[in-house]
PDB file of C-alpha atoms in Angstrom:
ATOM      1  CA  MET A  14     -55.427-131.917 -83.031  1.00 76.00           C
ATOM      2  CA  TYR A  15     -55.097-129.350 -80.996  1.00 77.00           C
ATOM      3  CA  SER A  16     -55.260-125.614 -81.785  1.00 82.00           C
ATOM      4  CA  GLU A  17     -55.656-122.106 -81.098  1.00 90.00           C
ATOM      5  CA  GLU A  18     -57.935-118.926 -81.724  1.00 94.00           C
ATOM      6  CA  LYS A  19     -57.351-115.689 -82.798  1.00 95.00           C
ATOM      7  CA  THR A  20     -59.760-113.012 -81.212  1.00 97.00           C
ATOM      8  CA  LEU A  21     -60.748-110.565 -84.324  1.00 97.00           C
ATOM      9  CA  SER A  22     -63.203-109.152 -82.771  1.00 98.00           C
ATOM     10  CA  SER A  23     -65.681-108.708 -79.650  1.00 97.00           C
ATOM     11  CA  GLU A  24     -68.597-106.738 -79.073  1.00 98.00           C
ATOM     12  CA  GLN A  25     -70.277-106.895 -75.393  1.00 98.00           C
ATOM     13  CA  LEU A  26     -74.272-106.899 -75.282  1.00 97.00           C
ATOM     14  CA  PHE A  27     -75.565-107.070 -71.605  1.00 97.00           C
ATOM     15  CA  ASP A  28     -73.683-105.665 -68.886  1.00 97.00           C
ATOM     16  CA  GLY A  29     -75.232-107.595 -65.379  1.00 95.00           C
ATOM     17  CA  ARG A  30     -74.533-108.121 -62.048  1.00 91.00           C
ATOM     18  CA  VAL A  31     -73.105-111.204 -62.203  1.00 92.00           C
ATOM     19  CA  VAL A  32     -72.312-112.022 -65.444  1.00 94.00           C
ATOM     20  CA  LYS A  33     -71.549-110.576 -68.896  1.00 97.00           C
ATOM     21  CA  LEU A  34     -72.477-111.804 -72.170  1.00 97.00           C
ATOM     22  CA  PHE A  35     -69.769-111.188 -75.005  1.00 97.00           C
ATOM     23  CA  LYS A  36     -70.464-112.151 -78.891  1.00 98.00           C
ATOM     24  CA  ASP A  37     -66.601-112.708 -80.227  1.00 98.00           C
ATOM     25  CA  GLU A  38     -65.248-113.202 -83.909  1.00 98.00           C
ATOM     26  CA  VAL A  39     -62.456-115.449 -83.998  1.00 97.00           C
ATOM     27  CA  GLU A  40     -59.889-116.773 -87.137  1.00 96.00           C
ATOM     28  CA  LEU A  41     -59.208-120.391 -86.573  1.00 94.00           C
ATOM     29  CA  ASP A  42     -55.949-122.567 -87.324  1.00 91.00           C
ATOM     30  CA  ASN A  43     -57.065-123.220 -91.329  1.00 91.00           C
ATOM     31  CA  GLY A  44     -58.472-119.286 -91.092  1.00 92.00           C
ATOM     32  CA  HIS A  45     -61.925-120.205 -91.231  1.00 96.00           C
ATOM     33  CA  ARG A  46     -63.795-117.301 -88.852  1.00 97.00           C
ATOM     34  CA  THR A  47     -66.550-118.441 -86.409  1.00 97.00           C
ATOM     35  CA  ILE A  48     -68.201-116.855 -83.295  1.00 98.00           C
ATOM     36  CA  ARG A  49     -67.727-117.714 -79.784  1.00 97.00           C
ATOM     37  CA  GLU A  50     -70.667-116.499 -77.409  1.00 97.00           C
ATOM     38  CA  LEU A  51     -69.017-115.872 -73.749  1.00 97.00           C
ATOM     39  CA  ILE A  52     -70.080-115.097 -70.357  1.00 97.00           C
ATOM     40  CA  LYS A  53     -67.349-113.495 -68.149  1.00 96.00           C
ATOM     41  CA  HIS A  54     -68.184-114.059 -64.192  1.00 96.00           C
ATOM     42  CA  PRO A  55     -65.693-112.209 -61.940  1.00 96.00           C
ATOM     43  CA  GLY A  56     -65.550-116.487 -60.006  1.00 96.00           C
ATOM     44  CA  GLY A  57     -66.221-117.150 -56.887  1.00 97.00           C
ATOM     45  CA  VAL A  58     -65.571-120.033 -53.145  1.00 98.00           C
ATOM     46  CA  CYS A  59     -67.520-123.017 -51.913  1.00 98.00           C
ATOM     47  CA  VAL A  60     -66.800-123.958 -48.398  1.00 98.00           C
ATOM     48  CA  LEU A  61     -66.896-127.692 -47.086  1.00 98.00           C
ATOM     49  CA  ALA A  62     -66.740-126.720 -43.309  1.00 98.00           C
ATOM     50  CA  LEU A  63     -66.641-129.779 -41.589  1.00 98.00           C
ATOM     51  CA  ASP A  64     -67.371-130.537 -37.427  1.00 97.00           C
ATOM     52  CA  ASP A  65     -65.451-132.489 -34.847  1.00 97.00           C
ATOM     53  CA  GLU A  66     -68.153-134.747 -35.655  1.00 97.00           C
ATOM     54  CA  GLU A  67     -67.860-135.697 -39.085  1.00 97.00           C
ATOM     55  CA  ASN A  68     -70.915-133.477 -39.936  1.00 98.00           C
ATOM     56  CA  VAL A  69     -71.030-130.827 -42.835  1.00 98.00           C
ATOM     57  CA  TYR A  70     -73.201-128.118 -43.218  1.00 97.00           C
ATOM     58  CA  LEU A  71     -75.214-128.032 -47.515  1.00 97.00           C
ATOM     59  CA  VAL A  72     -77.548-125.181 -47.719  1.00 96.00           C
ATOM     60  CA  LYS A  73     -80.845-126.063 -49.303  1.00 95.00           C
ATOM     61  CA  GLN A  74     -81.876-122.715 -51.631  1.00 93.00           C
ATOM     62  CA  PHE A  75     -84.060-122.280 -54.504  1.00 93.00           C
ATOM     63  CA  ARG A  76     -82.265-122.061 -57.779  1.00 93.00           C
ATOM     64  CA  TYR A  77     -84.480-120.839 -60.424  1.00 93.00           C
ATOM     65  CA  PRO A  78     -83.071-122.118 -63.876  1.00 94.00           C
ATOM     66  CA  PHE A  79     -84.028-125.505 -61.965  1.00 95.00           C
ATOM     67  CA  LYS A  80     -86.949-123.501 -60.653  1.00 97.00           C
ATOM     68  CA  LYS A  81     -86.324-125.938 -57.449  1.00 96.00           C
ATOM     69  CA  ALA A  82     -84.691-126.279 -54.151  1.00 95.00           C
ATOM     70  CA  LEU A  83     -81.124-127.550 -54.442  1.00 96.00           C
ATOM     71  CA  TYR A  84     -78.612-128.951 -51.607  1.00 97.00           C
ATOM     72  CA  GLU A  85     -75.154-127.404 -51.626  1.00 97.00           C
ATOM     73  CA  LEU A  86     -72.106-126.521 -49.858  1.00 98.00           C
ATOM     74  CA  PRO A  87     -72.132-122.273 -48.359  1.00 97.00           C
ATOM     75  CA  ALA A  88     -70.665-120.974 -51.747  1.00 96.00           C
ATOM     76  CA  GLY A  89     -70.978-117.070 -53.287  1.00 95.00           C
ATOM     77  CA  LYS A  90     -69.215-115.025 -55.924  1.00 95.00           C
ATOM     78  CA  LEU A  91     -66.125-112.758 -55.919  1.00 96.00           C
ATOM     79  CA  GLU A  92     -66.218-109.149 -54.513  1.00 93.00           C
ATOM     80  CA  GLU A  93     -63.698-106.489 -57.174  1.00 90.00           C
ATOM     81  CA  GLY A  94     -60.501-106.840 -55.424  1.00 94.00           C
ATOM     82  CA  GLU A  95     -61.025-109.922 -52.930  1.00 95.00           C
ATOM     83  CA  SER A  96     -58.935-113.236 -52.450  1.00 97.00           C
ATOM     84  CA  HIS A  97     -60.940-116.583 -52.923  1.00 97.00           C
ATOM     85  CA  LEU A  98     -59.884-116.851 -49.767  1.00 98.00           C
ATOM     86  CA  GLU A  99     -61.570-113.962 -48.203  1.00 97.00           C
ATOM     87  CA  CYS A 100     -64.878-114.857 -50.106  1.00 97.00           C
ATOM     88  CA  GLY A 101     -64.715-117.738 -48.574  1.00 97.00           C
ATOM     89  CA  ILE A 102     -64.330-117.414 -45.305  1.00 97.00           C
ATOM     90  CA  ARG A 103     -66.731-114.822 -45.623  1.00 95.00           C
ATOM     91  CA  GLU A 104     -69.297-116.119 -47.534  1.00 95.00           C
ATOM     92  CA  LEU A 105     -69.103-119.113 -44.444  1.00 96.00           C
ATOM     93  CA  LYS A 106     -70.190-117.554 -41.867  1.00 95.00           C
ATOM     94  CA  GLU A 107     -72.656-115.106 -44.142  1.00 93.00           C
ATOM     95  CA  GLU A 108     -74.439-118.433 -44.841  1.00 93.00           C
ATOM     96  CA  THR A 109     -73.882-120.470 -42.047  1.00 95.00           C
ATOM     97  CA  GLY A 110     -72.630-118.334 -38.796  1.00 95.00           C
ATOM     98  CA  ALA A 111     -69.535-120.504 -39.151  1.00 96.00           C
ATOM     99  CA  THR A 112     -65.687-119.630 -38.535  1.00 96.00           C
ATOM    100  CA  ALA A 113     -63.403-122.104 -38.535  1.00 98.00           C
ATOM    101  CA  GLN A 114     -60.393-122.254 -37.039  1.00 98.00           C
ATOM    102  CA  SER A 115     -58.060-124.095 -39.889  1.00 97.00           C
ATOM    103  CA  ILE A 116     -59.294-123.806 -43.676  1.00 98.00           C
ATOM    104  CA  GLU A 117     -57.513-125.742 -46.114  1.00 97.00           C
ATOM    105  CA  TYR A 118     -57.429-124.824 -50.001  1.00 98.00           C
ATOM    106  CA  LEU A 119     -58.926-127.822 -51.885  1.00 98.00           C
ATOM    107  CA  GLY A 120     -58.108-126.893 -55.698  1.00 98.00           C
ATOM    108  CA  CYS A 121     -60.363-125.116 -57.998  1.00 98.00           C
ATOM    109  CA  ILE A 122     -62.708-125.567 -60.851  1.00 97.00           C
ATOM    110  CA  TYR A 123     -63.902-124.419 -63.963  1.00 98.00           C
ATOM    111  CA  PRO A 124     -67.677-125.257 -64.080  1.00 95.00           C
ATOM    112  CA  THR A 125     -68.313-124.790 -67.695  1.00 94.00           C
ATOM    113  CA  VAL A 126     -65.644-124.700 -70.251  1.00 95.00           C
ATOM    114  CA  ALA A 127     -66.752-123.972 -72.777  1.00 94.00           C
ATOM    115  CA  TYR A 128     -68.843-120.496 -72.496  1.00 95.00           C
ATOM    116  CA  ASP A 129     -67.948-119.124 -69.525  1.00 97.00           C
ATOM    117  CA  THR A 130     -65.334-117.308 -67.109  1.00 97.00           C
ATOM    118  CA  GLU A 131     -65.847-118.785 -64.086  1.00 97.00           C
ATOM    119  CA  ILE A 132     -63.514-120.442 -61.817  1.00 97.00           C
ATOM    120  CA  ILE A 133     -64.603-121.922 -58.469  1.00 98.00           C
ATOM    121  CA  HIS A 134     -62.428-122.289 -55.274  1.00 98.00           C
ATOM    122  CA  MET A 135     -62.729-124.458 -52.700  1.00 98.00           C
ATOM    123  CA  TYR A 136     -61.427-124.785 -49.184  1.00 98.00           C
ATOM    124  CA  LEU A 137     -62.147-127.588 -46.481  1.00 98.00           C
ATOM    125  CA  ALA A 138     -62.974-125.837 -43.426  1.00 98.00           C
ATOM    126  CA  ARG A 139     -62.616-127.615 -39.625  1.00 98.00           C
ATOM    127  CA  GLY A 140     -62.982-126.350 -35.807  1.00 98.00           C
ATOM    128  CA  LEU A 141     -66.341-124.857 -36.496  1.00 97.00           C
ATOM    129  CA  SER A 142     -67.524-122.397 -33.938  1.00 96.00           C
ATOM    130  CA  PHE A 143     -71.008-121.306 -34.736  1.00 94.00           C
ATOM    131  CA  GLY A 144     -72.958-117.554 -34.623  1.00 91.00           C
ATOM    132  CA  GLU A 145     -74.919-116.188 -35.944  1.00 85.00           C
ATOM    133  CA  GLN A 146     -75.780-115.918 -40.600  1.00 81.00           C
ATOM    134  CA  SER A 147     -75.833-112.217 -41.770  1.00 78.00           C
ATOM    135  CA  LEU A 148     -77.510-113.429 -45.426  1.00 74.00           C
ATOM    136  CA  ASP A 149     -77.696-111.142 -48.143  1.00 73.00           C
ATOM    137  CA  GLU A 150     -80.831-109.128 -48.951  1.00 76.00           C
ATOM    138  CA  GLY A 151     -83.105-111.682 -51.095  1.00 76.00           C
ATOM    139  CA  GLU A 152     -81.045-114.162 -50.093  1.00 74.00           C
ATOM    140  CA  PHE A 153     -83.261-117.090 -48.651  1.00 83.00           C
ATOM    141  CA  LEU A 154     -82.049-120.124 -47.396  1.00 88.00           C
ATOM    142  CA  ASP A 155     -81.656-123.216 -45.040  1.00 91.00           C
ATOM    143  CA  VAL A 156     -78.962-125.152 -43.448  1.00 94.00           C
ATOM    144  CA  ILE A 157     -78.940-128.726 -43.669  1.00 96.00           C
ATOM    145  CA  LYS A 158     -76.271-130.510 -41.074  1.00 97.00           C
ATOM    146  CA  LEU A 159     -75.975-134.162 -42.140  1.00 97.00           C
ATOM    147  CA  PRO A 160     -73.170-136.534 -41.368  1.00 98.00           C
ATOM    148  CA  PHE A 161     -70.137-136.701 -44.350  1.00 98.00           C
ATOM    149  CA  GLU A 162     -70.214-139.723 -45.550  1.00 97.00           C
ATOM    150  CA  ARG A 163     -74.494-139.681 -46.393  1.00 98.00           C
ATOM    151  CA  ALA A 164     -73.311-136.149 -48.258  1.00 98.00           C
ATOM    152  CA  PHE A 165     -71.144-138.467 -50.313  1.00 98.00           C
ATOM    153  CA  GLU A 166     -73.324-140.496 -50.817  1.00 97.00           C
ATOM    154  CA  MET A 167     -75.406-138.228 -51.816  1.00 97.00           C
ATOM    155  CA  ALA A 168     -73.494-137.083 -54.011  1.00 97.00           C
ATOM    156  CA  MET A 169     -72.401-140.718 -55.905  1.00 97.00           C
ATOM    157  CA  SER A 170     -76.507-140.923 -56.081  1.00 97.00           C
ATOM    158  CA  GLY A 171     -76.672-137.661 -57.797  1.00 95.00           C
ATOM    159  CA  GLU A 172     -78.710-136.079 -54.977  1.00 96.00           C
ATOM    160  CA  LEU A 173     -76.757-133.445 -55.243  1.00 97.00           C
ATOM    161  CA  PRO A 174     -76.026-132.134 -58.966  1.00 96.00           C
ATOM    162  CA  ASP A 175     -73.714-128.781 -58.360  1.00 97.00           C
ATOM    163  CA  ALA A 176     -70.724-129.547 -59.480  1.00 96.00           C
ATOM    164  CA  LYS A 177     -68.353-128.030 -57.150  1.00 98.00           C
ATOM    165  CA  THR A 178     -70.454-128.839 -54.336  1.00 98.00           C
ATOM    166  CA  GLN A 179     -69.693-133.064 -55.766  1.00 97.00           C
ATOM    167  CA  THR A 180     -65.921-132.200 -56.906  1.00 98.00           C
ATOM    168  CA  ALA A 181     -65.377-130.964 -52.932  1.00 98.00           C
ATOM    169  CA  ILE A 182     -66.883-133.353 -51.348  1.00 98.00           C
ATOM    170  CA  LEU A 183     -65.365-136.400 -53.489  1.00 98.00           C
ATOM    171  CA  LYS A 184     -61.532-134.514 -52.869  1.00 98.00           C
ATOM    172  CA  THR A 185     -62.414-134.169 -48.833  1.00 98.00           C
ATOM    173  CA  LYS A 186     -63.319-137.875 -48.747  1.00 97.00           C
ATOM    174  CA  LEU A 187     -59.764-138.619 -50.546  1.00 97.00           C
ATOM    175  CA  LEU A 188     -58.131-136.214 -48.203  1.00 95.00           C
ATOM    176  CA  LEU A 189     -59.703-137.559 -45.514  1.00 92.00           C
ATOM    177  CA  GLY A 190     -58.682-141.211 -46.726  1.00 89.00           C
ATOM    178  CA  LYS A 191     -62.306-142.871 -45.602  1.00 68.00           C
TER     179      LYS A 191
END
């Protein structure tokens, strides 16, 4: 049965560049107390860039937690006071050099609901034109252009394990009606 939890105390254990870690004591509906570990994250955005020939642009980037390079959609963390649309436009340009004539909101996902506040907003960008990348210092990635259908196959086969990438590809597949 559904119940809510009342926060009794909250202690910040870590204050990092990307995340903050908290240990909260909560009271359950039955009166019992327990501890919840919570990561607070500012949220982020990913953008599925689709060109006129129905190619999608992924980035290949080393991801430290998994000790390997993964293929993902261009994405990034929200900056203080920035809207998710502004973040998506910025990240698409920084990571791929692309700007879009139109950008459509695909919704959001909560990638890790048990212990993380991160919300990722997803966009579909079309009418692309390309200029120069402007990667952040210490950011190294390759831009990979693939037919959309190949990216869809990769999402379905598990070759794209990243949740935001899979979700945006699957939503776009439904939106395109193919």
